[in-house]
mmCIF file of C-alpha atoms in Angstrom:
data_model
loop_
_atom_site.group_PDB
_atom_site.id
_atom_site.type_symbol
_atom_site.label_atom_id
_atom_site.label_comp_id
_atom_site.label_asym_id
_atom_site.label_seq_id
_atom_site.Cartn_x
_atom_site.Cartn_y
_atom_site.Cartn_z
ATOM 1 C CA MET T 1 0.000 0.000 0.000
ATOM 2 C CA LEU T 2 2.873 2.367 0.804
ATOM 3 C CA THR T 3 4.488 1.596 -2.517
ATOM 4 C CA ILE T 4 1.298 2.516 -4.389
ATOM 5 C CA SER T 5 1.050 5.849 -2.549
ATOM 6 C CA VAL T 6 4.641 6.760 -3.413
ATOM 7 C CA LEU T 7 4.106 5.909 -7.073
ATOM 8 C CA LEU T 8 0.880 7.978 -7.161
ATOM 9 C CA LEU T 9 2.673 10.997 -5.635
ATOM 10 C CA GLN T 10 5.473 10.761 -8.196
ATOM 11 C CA PHE T 11 2.901 10.543 -10.994
ATOM 12 C CA LEU T 12 1.124 13.686 -9.808
ATOM 13 C CA LEU T 13 4.389 15.618 -9.437
ATOM 14 C CA PHE T 14 5.511 14.581 -12.898
ATOM 15 C CA PHE T 15 2.354 15.811 -14.610
ATOM 16 C CA HIS T 16 1.816 18.980 -12.480
ATOM 17 C CA PRO T 17 2.276 22.077 -14.733
ATOM 18 C CA VAL T 18 5.320 24.100 -13.780
ATOM 19 C CA SER T 19 5.491 27.758 -14.867
ATOM 20 C CA SER T 20 8.581 28.643 -16.900
ATOM 21 C CA SER T 21 8.138 32.304 -16.004
ATOM 22 C CA PRO T 22 7.713 34.107 -12.691
ATOM 23 C CA LEU T 23 4.636 35.732 -14.257
ATOM 24 C CA SER T 24 1.646 33.654 -15.309
ATOM 25 C CA LYS T 25 -2.067 34.187 -15.682
ATOM 26 C CA ASP T 26 -4.136 33.269 -12.646
ATOM 27 C CA GLU T 27 -7.782 34.243 -12.823
ATOM 28 C CA SER T 28 -8.371 33.765 -9.118
ATOM 29 C CA VAL T 29 -5.446 36.042 -8.134
ATOM 30 C CA CYS T 30 -6.374 38.719 -10.708
ATOM 31 C CA ALA T 31 -10.115 38.616 -10.061
ATOM 32 C CA ARG T 32 -10.059 41.873 -8.110
ATOM 33 C CA THR T 33 -7.234 43.622 -9.988
ATOM 34 C CA PHE T 34 -8.015 46.168 -12.732
ATOM 35 C CA CYS T 35 -5.063 47.013 -14.994
ATOM 36 C CA GLY T 36 -6.576 49.447 -17.469
ATOM 37 C CA ALA T 37 -6.582 49.571 -21.267
ATOM 38 C CA GLY T 38 -3.581 48.022 -22.987
ATOM 39 C CA ARG T 39 -2.565 46.031 -19.883
ATOM 40 C CA GLU T 40 -3.330 42.622 -18.388
ATOM 41 C CA CYS T 41 -3.038 41.114 -14.938
ATOM 42 C CA VAL T 42 -0.604 38.273 -14.271
ATOM 43 C CA SER T 43 0.472 36.395 -11.169
ATOM 44 C CA THR T 44 4.024 36.376 -9.837
ATOM 45 C CA ASP T 45 5.723 33.244 -8.503
ATOM 46 C CA ARG T 46 4.639 34.434 -5.092
ATOM 47 C CA GLY T 47 1.001 34.475 -6.157
ATOM 48 C CA GLU T 48 0.803 38.319 -6.251
ATOM 49 C CA PRO T 49 -1.140 40.118 -9.001
ATOM 50 C CA VAL T 50 0.810 42.579 -11.230
ATOM 51 C CA CYS T 51 -0.104 44.500 -14.374
ATOM 52 C CA ARG T 52 1.951 44.324 -17.553
ATOM 53 C CA CYS T 53 1.507 45.483 -21.151
ATOM 54 C CA LEU T 54 -0.560 43.151 -23.309
ATOM 55 C CA GLN T 55 1.552 40.622 -25.193
ATOM 56 C CA GLN T 56 -0.729 40.869 -28.217
ATOM 57 C CA CYS T 57 -4.100 42.213 -29.322
ATOM 58 C CA ASP T 58 -6.813 40.623 -31.419
ATOM 59 C CA LEU T 59 -6.548 40.990 -35.195
ATOM 60 C CA SER T 60 -9.817 42.845 -35.727
ATOM 61 C CA GLU T 61 -9.494 45.846 -38.035
ATOM 62 C CA ARG T 62 -11.202 48.904 -36.587
ATOM 63 C CA TRP T 63 -8.582 51.495 -37.501
ATOM 64 C CA VAL T 64 -8.144 54.570 -35.346
ATOM 65 C CA CYS T 65 -5.806 57.563 -35.514
ATOM 66 C CA GLY T 66 -3.802 58.256 -32.381
ATOM 67 C CA SER T 67 -2.977 61.680 -31.008
ATOM 68 C CA ASN T 68 0.661 60.947 -31.933
ATOM 69 C CA GLY T 69 -0.260 60.904 -35.639
ATOM 70 C CA LYS T 70 0.100 57.116 -35.914
ATOM 71 C CA SER T 71 -2.582 54.775 -37.269
ATOM 72 C CA TYR T 72 -3.547 51.694 -35.212
ATOM 73 C CA ARG T 73 -5.448 48.598 -36.321
ATOM 74 C CA ASN T 74 -7.813 48.880 -33.326
ATOM 75 C CA HIS T 75 -8.197 50.541 -29.919
ATOM 76 C CA CYS T 76 -6.303 47.716 -28.252
ATOM 77 C CA GLU T 77 -3.190 48.279 -30.357
ATOM 78 C CA LEU T 78 -3.277 52.005 -29.517
ATOM 79 C CA HIS T 79 -3.494 51.394 -25.764
ATOM 80 C CA ARG T 80 -0.871 48.638 -25.933
ATOM 81 C CA ASP T 81 1.551 51.009 -27.676
ATOM 82 C CA ALA T 82 0.837 53.687 -25.070
ATOM 83 C CA CYS T 83 1.701 51.159 -22.365
ATOM 84 C CA ILE T 84 4.903 49.965 -24.041
ATOM 85 C CA THR T 85 6.171 53.488 -24.827
ATOM 86 C CA GLN T 86 4.894 54.858 -21.501
ATOM 87 C CA THR T 87 3.264 57.816 -23.239
ATOM 88 C CA LYS T 88 -0.274 59.188 -23.215
ATOM 89 C CA ILE T 89 -2.012 58.463 -26.513
ATOM 90 C CA HIS T 90 -5.695 59.082 -27.100
ATOM 91 C CA VAL T 91 -7.894 58.422 -30.124
ATOM 92 C CA GLU T 92 -7.926 61.453 -32.407
ATOM 93 C CA HIS T 93 -10.532 60.076 -34.791
ATOM 94 C CA ARG T 94 -11.686 56.836 -36.387
ATOM 95 C CA GLY T 95 -9.929 55.528 -39.475
ATOM 96 C CA HIS T 96 -6.380 56.037 -40.669
ATOM 97 C CA CYS T 97 -4.508 59.233 -39.858
ATOM 98 C CA LEU T 98 -4.593 61.796 -42.634
ATOM 99 C CA GLU T 99 -1.224 62.718 -44.072
ATOM 100 C CA LYS T 100 -0.316 66.254 -43.109
ATOM 101 C CA PRO T 101 1.066 68.290 -45.999
ATOM 102 C CA THR T 102 4.716 69.115 -45.552
ATOM 103 C CA LYS T 103 5.349 72.767 -44.899
ATOM 104 C CA ALA T 104 7.125 74.495 -47.720
ATOM 105 C CA ASP T 105 10.299 76.258 -46.828
ATOM 106 C CA VAL T 106 9.082 79.753 -47.654
ATOM 107 C CA SER T 107 11.775 82.377 -48.043
ATOM 108 C CA PRO T 108 11.293 86.104 -48.618
ATOM 109 C CA ILE T 109 12.186 87.534 -52.006
ATOM 110 C CA VAL T 110 15.178 89.773 -51.397
ATOM 111 C CA CYS T 111 17.806 91.754 -53.256
ATOM 112 C CA PHE T 112 21.211 90.650 -51.993
ATOM 113 C CA LEU T 113 24.369 92.749 -52.204
ATOM 114 C CA SER T 114 25.471 90.778 -55.257
ATOM 115 C CA ASP T 115 22.116 91.516 -56.981
ATOM 116 C CA ARG T 116 22.318 95.218 -56.153
ATOM 117 C CA ASP T 117 25.941 95.520 -57.255
ATOM 118 C CA TRP T 118 25.255 93.641 -60.485
ATOM 119 C CA MET T 119 22.450 96.072 -61.356
ATOM 120 C CA ARG T 120 24.695 99.032 -60.554
ATOM 121 C CA GLU T 121 27.463 97.578 -62.733
ATOM 122 C CA ARG T 122 25.092 97.094 -65.672
ATOM 123 C CA VAL T 123 23.841 100.688 -65.466
ATOM 124 C CA ILE T 124 27.379 102.115 -65.165
ATOM 125 C CA GLN T 125 28.551 100.118 -68.202
ATOM 126 C CA TRP T 126 25.527 101.225 -70.189
ATOM 127 C CA ILE T 127 26.042 104.908 -69.330
ATOM 128 C CA GLN T 128 29.755 104.742 -70.170
ATOM 129 C CA LYS T 129 29.103 103.040 -73.505
ATOM 130 C CA GLU T 130 26.387 105.533 -74.398
ATOM 131 C CA ALA T 131 28.710 108.438 -73.571
ATOM 132 C CA GLU T 132 31.408 106.940 -75.816
ATOM 133 C CA ASP T 133 28.969 106.389 -78.690
ATOM 134 C CA LEU T 134 27.799 110.012 -78.695
ATOM 135 C CA ALA T 135 29.480 112.253 -81.253
ATOM 136 C CA SER T 136 29.893 115.075 -78.747
ATOM 137 C CA ASN T 137 32.460 114.947 -75.950
ATOM 138 C CA ARG T 138 29.891 114.515 -73.187
ATOM 139 C CA SER T 139 30.990 112.743 -70.027
ATOM 140 C CA ALA T 140 29.068 110.062 -68.199
ATOM 141 C CA GLY T 141 28.293 112.641 -65.481
ATOM 142 C CA ASP T 142 26.748 114.985 -68.054
ATOM 143 C CA LEU T 143 24.652 112.155 -69.424
ATOM 144 C CA LEU T 144 23.431 111.222 -65.932
ATOM 145 C CA GLN T 145 22.457 114.841 -65.332
ATOM 146 C CA THR T 146 20.387 114.798 -68.523
ATOM 147 C CA TYR T 147 18.620 111.599 -67.468
ATOM 148 C CA PHE T 148 18.016 113.012 -63.998
ATOM 149 C CA GLN T 149 16.288 116.063 -65.466
ATOM 150 C CA THR T 150 14.297 113.866 -67.864
ATOM 151 C CA PHE T 151 12.804 111.570 -65.233
ATOM 152 C CA ASP T 152 12.561 114.022 -62.312
ATOM 153 C CA ASP T 153 8.974 115.155 -61.747
ATOM 154 C CA GLY T 154 10.103 118.662 -60.870
ATOM 155 C CA ASP T 155 11.068 118.349 -57.197
ATOM 156 C CA SER T 156 14.787 117.877 -57.986
ATOM 157 C CA GLN T 157 14.626 114.450 -56.320
ATOM 158 C CA LEU T 158 14.550 111.005 -57.892
ATOM 159 C CA ASP T 159 12.396 108.485 -56.026
ATOM 160 C CA SER T 160 12.264 104.730 -56.621
ATOM 161 C CA ASN T 161 9.463 104.925 -59.215
ATOM 162 C CA GLU T 162 11.335 107.572 -61.208
ATOM 163 C CA PHE T 163 14.528 105.510 -60.957
ATOM 164 C CA LEU T 164 12.645 102.482 -62.301
ATOM 165 C CA ARG T 165 11.380 104.526 -65.265
ATOM 166 C CA PHE T 166 14.966 105.612 -65.917
ATOM 167 C CA LEU T 167 16.003 101.948 -66.126
ATOM 168 C CA LYS T 168 12.974 100.903 -68.165
ATOM 169 C CA HIS T 169 13.467 103.459 -70.938
ATOM 170 C CA ASN T 170 16.394 101.435 -72.314
ATOM 171 C CA GLU T 171 15.308 97.924 -71.383
ATOM 172 C CA THR T 172 17.090 96.217 -74.289
ATOM 173 C CA ALA T 173 20.509 97.707 -73.575
ATOM 174 C CA LEU T 174 20.388 97.001 -69.841
ATOM 175 C CA ASN T 175 18.830 93.524 -69.972
ATOM 176 C CA ILE T 176 18.502 93.348 -66.166
ATOM 177 C CA THR T 177 16.945 89.922 -65.594
ATOM 178 C CA TYR T 178 17.009 88.139 -62.245
ATOM 179 C CA SER T 179 14.376 85.467 -62.769
ATOM 180 C CA ASP T 180 12.501 83.599 -65.507
ATOM 181 C CA THR T 181 9.245 84.628 -63.858
ATOM 182 C CA LEU T 182 8.125 88.090 -64.931
ATOM 183 C CA GLN T 183 6.526 89.012 -61.603
ATOM 184 C CA THR T 184 9.554 87.870 -59.589
ATOM 185 C CA ASN T 185 11.897 89.689 -61.953
ATOM 186 C CA LEU T 186 9.969 92.951 -61.604
ATOM 187 C CA LEU T 187 9.853 92.568 -57.831
ATOM 188 C CA LEU T 188 13.603 91.943 -57.567
ATOM 189 C CA ARG T 189 14.361 94.883 -59.823
ATOM 190 C CA SER T 190 12.212 97.081 -57.619
ATOM 191 C CA LEU T 191 13.928 95.832 -54.449
ATOM 192 C CA CYS T 192 17.377 96.380 -55.936
ATOM 193 C CA VAL T 193 16.441 99.929 -56.924
ATOM 194 C CA ASP T 194 15.448 100.530 -53.299
ATOM 195 C CA ALA T 195 18.828 99.101 -52.256
ATOM 196 C CA LEU T 196 20.631 101.360 -54.753
ATOM 197 C CA ILE T 197 18.841 104.428 -53.434
ATOM 198 C CA GLU T 198 19.707 103.469 -49.870
ATOM 199 C CA LEU T 199 23.328 103.031 -50.966
ATOM 200 C CA SER T 200 23.876 106.721 -51.702
ATOM 201 C CA ASP T 201 20.974 108.390 -49.886
ATOM 202 C CA GLU T 202 23.001 110.580 -47.545
ATOM 203 C CA ASN T 203 20.117 112.497 -45.961
ATOM 204 C CA ALA T 204 17.919 109.387 -45.539
ATOM 205 C CA ASP T 205 14.840 110.736 -47.333
ATOM 206 C CA TRP T 206 14.601 107.766 -49.718
ATOM 207 C CA LYS T 207 15.089 110.051 -52.706
ATOM 208 C CA LEU T 208 18.239 110.935 -54.592
ATOM 209 C CA SER T 209 19.393 114.452 -55.307
ATOM 210 C CA LEU T 210 21.405 115.033 -58.485
ATOM 211 C CA THR T 211 24.675 114.680 -56.545
ATOM 212 C CA GLU T 212 23.504 111.501 -54.845
ATOM 213 C CA PHE T 213 22.294 110.088 -58.174
ATOM 214 C CA ILE T 214 25.636 110.740 -59.888
ATOM 215 C CA ASN T 215 27.539 109.327 -56.897
ATOM 216 C CA CYS T 216 25.382 106.190 -56.970
ATOM 217 C CA LEU T 217 26.392 105.473 -60.574
ATOM 218 C CA THR T 218 30.034 106.554 -60.398
ATOM 219 C CA PRO T 219 32.455 103.572 -60.432
ATOM 220 C CA THR T 220 34.825 105.189 -57.912
ATOM 221 C CA TYR T 221 32.075 105.722 -55.328
ATOM 222 C CA HIS T 222 32.331 103.018 -52.645
ATOM 223 C CA PRO T 223 30.214 103.701 -49.541
ATOM 224 C CA PRO T 224 30.699 101.450 -46.493
ATOM 225 C CA GLU T 225 28.769 98.198 -46.666
ATOM 226 C CA ARG T 226 26.079 97.643 -44.068
ATOM 227 C CA LYS T 227 25.589 94.381 -42.201
ATOM 228 C CA CYS T 228 22.635 93.084 -40.220
ATOM 229 C CA ALA T 229 22.557 93.419 -36.443
ATOM 230 C CA LEU T 230 20.534 91.226 -34.111
ATOM 231 C CA LYS T 231 20.917 90.899 -30.347
ATOM 232 C CA ASP T 232 24.375 92.466 -30.259
ATOM 233 C CA GLU T 233 25.572 90.184 -33.073
ATOM 234 C CA VAL T 234 26.534 91.191 -36.610
ATOM 235 C CA PHE T 235 25.546 89.031 -39.591
ATOM 236 C CA GLU T 236 26.815 88.952 -43.154
ATOM 237 C CA ASP T 237 24.648 89.354 -46.243
ATOM 238 C CA GLY T 238 22.652 86.178 -46.870
ATOM 239 C CA ALA T 239 22.519 85.081 -43.225
ATOM 240 C CA GLU T 240 19.213 83.583 -42.076
ATOM 241 C CA THR T 241 17.330 83.533 -38.793
ATOM 242 C CA GLN T 242 13.895 82.440 -37.621
ATOM 243 C CA MET T 243 11.273 84.619 -35.931
ATOM 244 C CA GLU T 244 8.501 82.297 -34.752
ATOM 245 C CA CYS T 245 7.203 80.690 -37.973
ATOM 246 C CA ASN T 246 8.811 83.249 -40.288
ATOM 247 C CA LYS T 247 12.179 83.091 -41.985
ATOM 248 C CA CYS T 248 14.281 86.256 -42.040
ATOM 249 C CA VAL T 249 17.184 86.879 -44.411
ATOM 250 C CA CYS T 250 19.916 89.495 -44.161
ATOM 251 C CA ALA T 251 19.911 91.485 -47.411
ATOM 252 C CA CYS T 252 21.810 94.724 -48.023
ATOM 253 C CA GLY T 253 22.042 95.468 -44.306
ATOM 254 C CA ASN T 254 18.379 94.803 -43.482
ATOM 255 C CA TRP T 255 16.528 91.793 -42.071
ATOM 256 C CA VAL T 256 13.776 90.875 -44.531
ATOM 257 C CA CYS T 257 11.156 88.439 -43.232
ATOM 258 C CA THR T 258 8.211 86.527 -44.603
ATOM 259 C CA ALA T 259 4.806 87.578 -43.252
ATOM 260 C CA LEU T 260 3.175 84.245 -42.476
ATOM 261 C CA THR T 261 0.687 83.714 -39.702
ATOM 262 C CA CYS T 262 1.874 80.904 -37.488
ATOM 263 C CA ASN T 263 -0.756 78.450 -38.677
ATOM 264 C CA GLY T 264 1.083 78.407 -41.982
ATOM 265 C CA GLU T 265 -1.221 80.712 -43.939
ATOM 266 C CA SER T 266 0.225 83.724 -45.702
ATOM 267 C CA SER T 267 -1.409 87.088 -45.273
ATOM 268 C CA HIS T 268 -0.111 88.052 -48.728
ATOM 269 C CA LYS T 269 2.148 85.885 -50.804
ATOM 270 C CA ASN T 270 4.496 88.739 -51.713
ATOM 271 C CA THR T 271 4.317 90.731 -48.507
ATOM 272 C CA VAL T 272 7.554 91.069 -46.588
ATOM 273 C CA VAL T 273 8.513 92.769 -43.374
ATOM 274 C CA VAL T 274 11.788 94.651 -43.117
ATOM 275 C CA LEU T 275 13.392 94.928 -39.699
ATOM 276 C CA TYR T 276 15.602 97.967 -39.341
ATOM 277 C CA ASP T 277 17.730 98.964 -36.404
ATOM 278 C CA CYS T 278 14.729 101.023 -35.282
ATOM 279 C CA CYS T 279 12.806 97.723 -34.827
ATOM 280 C CA ILE T 280 9.487 99.529 -34.395
ATOM 281 C CA CYS T 281 8.601 101.594 -37.423
ATOM 282 C CA SER T 282 6.728 104.228 -35.483
ATOM 283 C CA VAL T 283 10.009 105.585 -34.118
ATOM 284 C CA SER T 284 11.547 106.134 -37.534
ATOM 285 C CA ALA T 285 9.960 107.933 -40.470
ATOM 286 C CA ARG T 286 12.535 106.410 -42.808
ATOM 287 C CA CYS T 287 11.574 102.926 -41.710
ATOM 288 C CA CYS T 288 7.876 103.635 -42.129
ATOM 289 C CA VAL T 289 8.203 105.223 -45.555
ATOM 290 C CA TYR T 290 10.245 102.313 -46.843
ATOM 291 C CA LEU T 291 7.823 99.720 -45.527
ATOM 292 C CA CYS T 292 4.832 101.541 -47.006
ATOM 293 C CA ASN T 293 6.535 101.881 -50.381
ATOM 294 C CA MET T 294 7.413 98.189 -50.407
ATOM 295 C CA TYR T 295 3.990 97.011 -49.281
ATOM 296 C CA PHE T 296 1.952 99.032 -51.733
ATOM 297 C CA ARG T 297 4.259 98.235 -54.605
ATOM 298 C CA ARG T 298 3.789 94.523 -53.953
ATOM 299 C CA ALA T 299 0.078 94.777 -53.343
ATOM 300 C CA SER T 300 -0.407 96.579 -56.645
ATOM 301 C CA GLY T 301 2.014 94.274 -58.501
#
């Protein structure tokens, strides 16, 4: 009888399931334990209930979009991923996530120093050639004086519009082309004229007197180059910085920025903001006049 009992005990021990892991499911232990979405209750080797991330979810397809922009096959997969990554993810909407359009890298249209100097070079060469072709012994300065009187509206000052008419009257000879797009080319020409006026505008009225006009187009005239300042730092022409969602570029000594609202929509596709040392335009008439000229020229163009 004793022998039979020993054999029966060995048989029971041999066939008793032994857990290969310290964690195993035990419905009786986990009966009163709630683990939350994406988790399941398991029993430790000591018989204590613990929560862990689900090993797998069912294969049902009820797609949802998570707040992290990722699509999940069902709610279970979303909560399981939140558990594994230890992040908070909620359902944004049913179905797959919609692809968000990539934001275009919008840059302001600017006239760089190289663009301005190239325009100035073209005009100087044209004036010199025209002076040489004339039968009389007129100098380039005399010819510039004649053009100044021709395009001046009578106030003895040449503004940007009058300067543009001066360039346009001999379009073929100058051939000032910056872009294949007509609108962009006209805009860049306008900006470079503004930069040329600023170059030799000694009294800061955004108009050129006869002397300033001749100086501007004299090869030996080399005014000091301006750089862009920001937070006690100096930046070279072409440098870039970011102001919230807008890109700013250093061009001819001024910060020129796009004018996008921060949700990515543009208030006007060609509108730019120019940041001068004055920062706030109300404290500088020069700053205000320039901004108004630029804005209305673009709005009308």
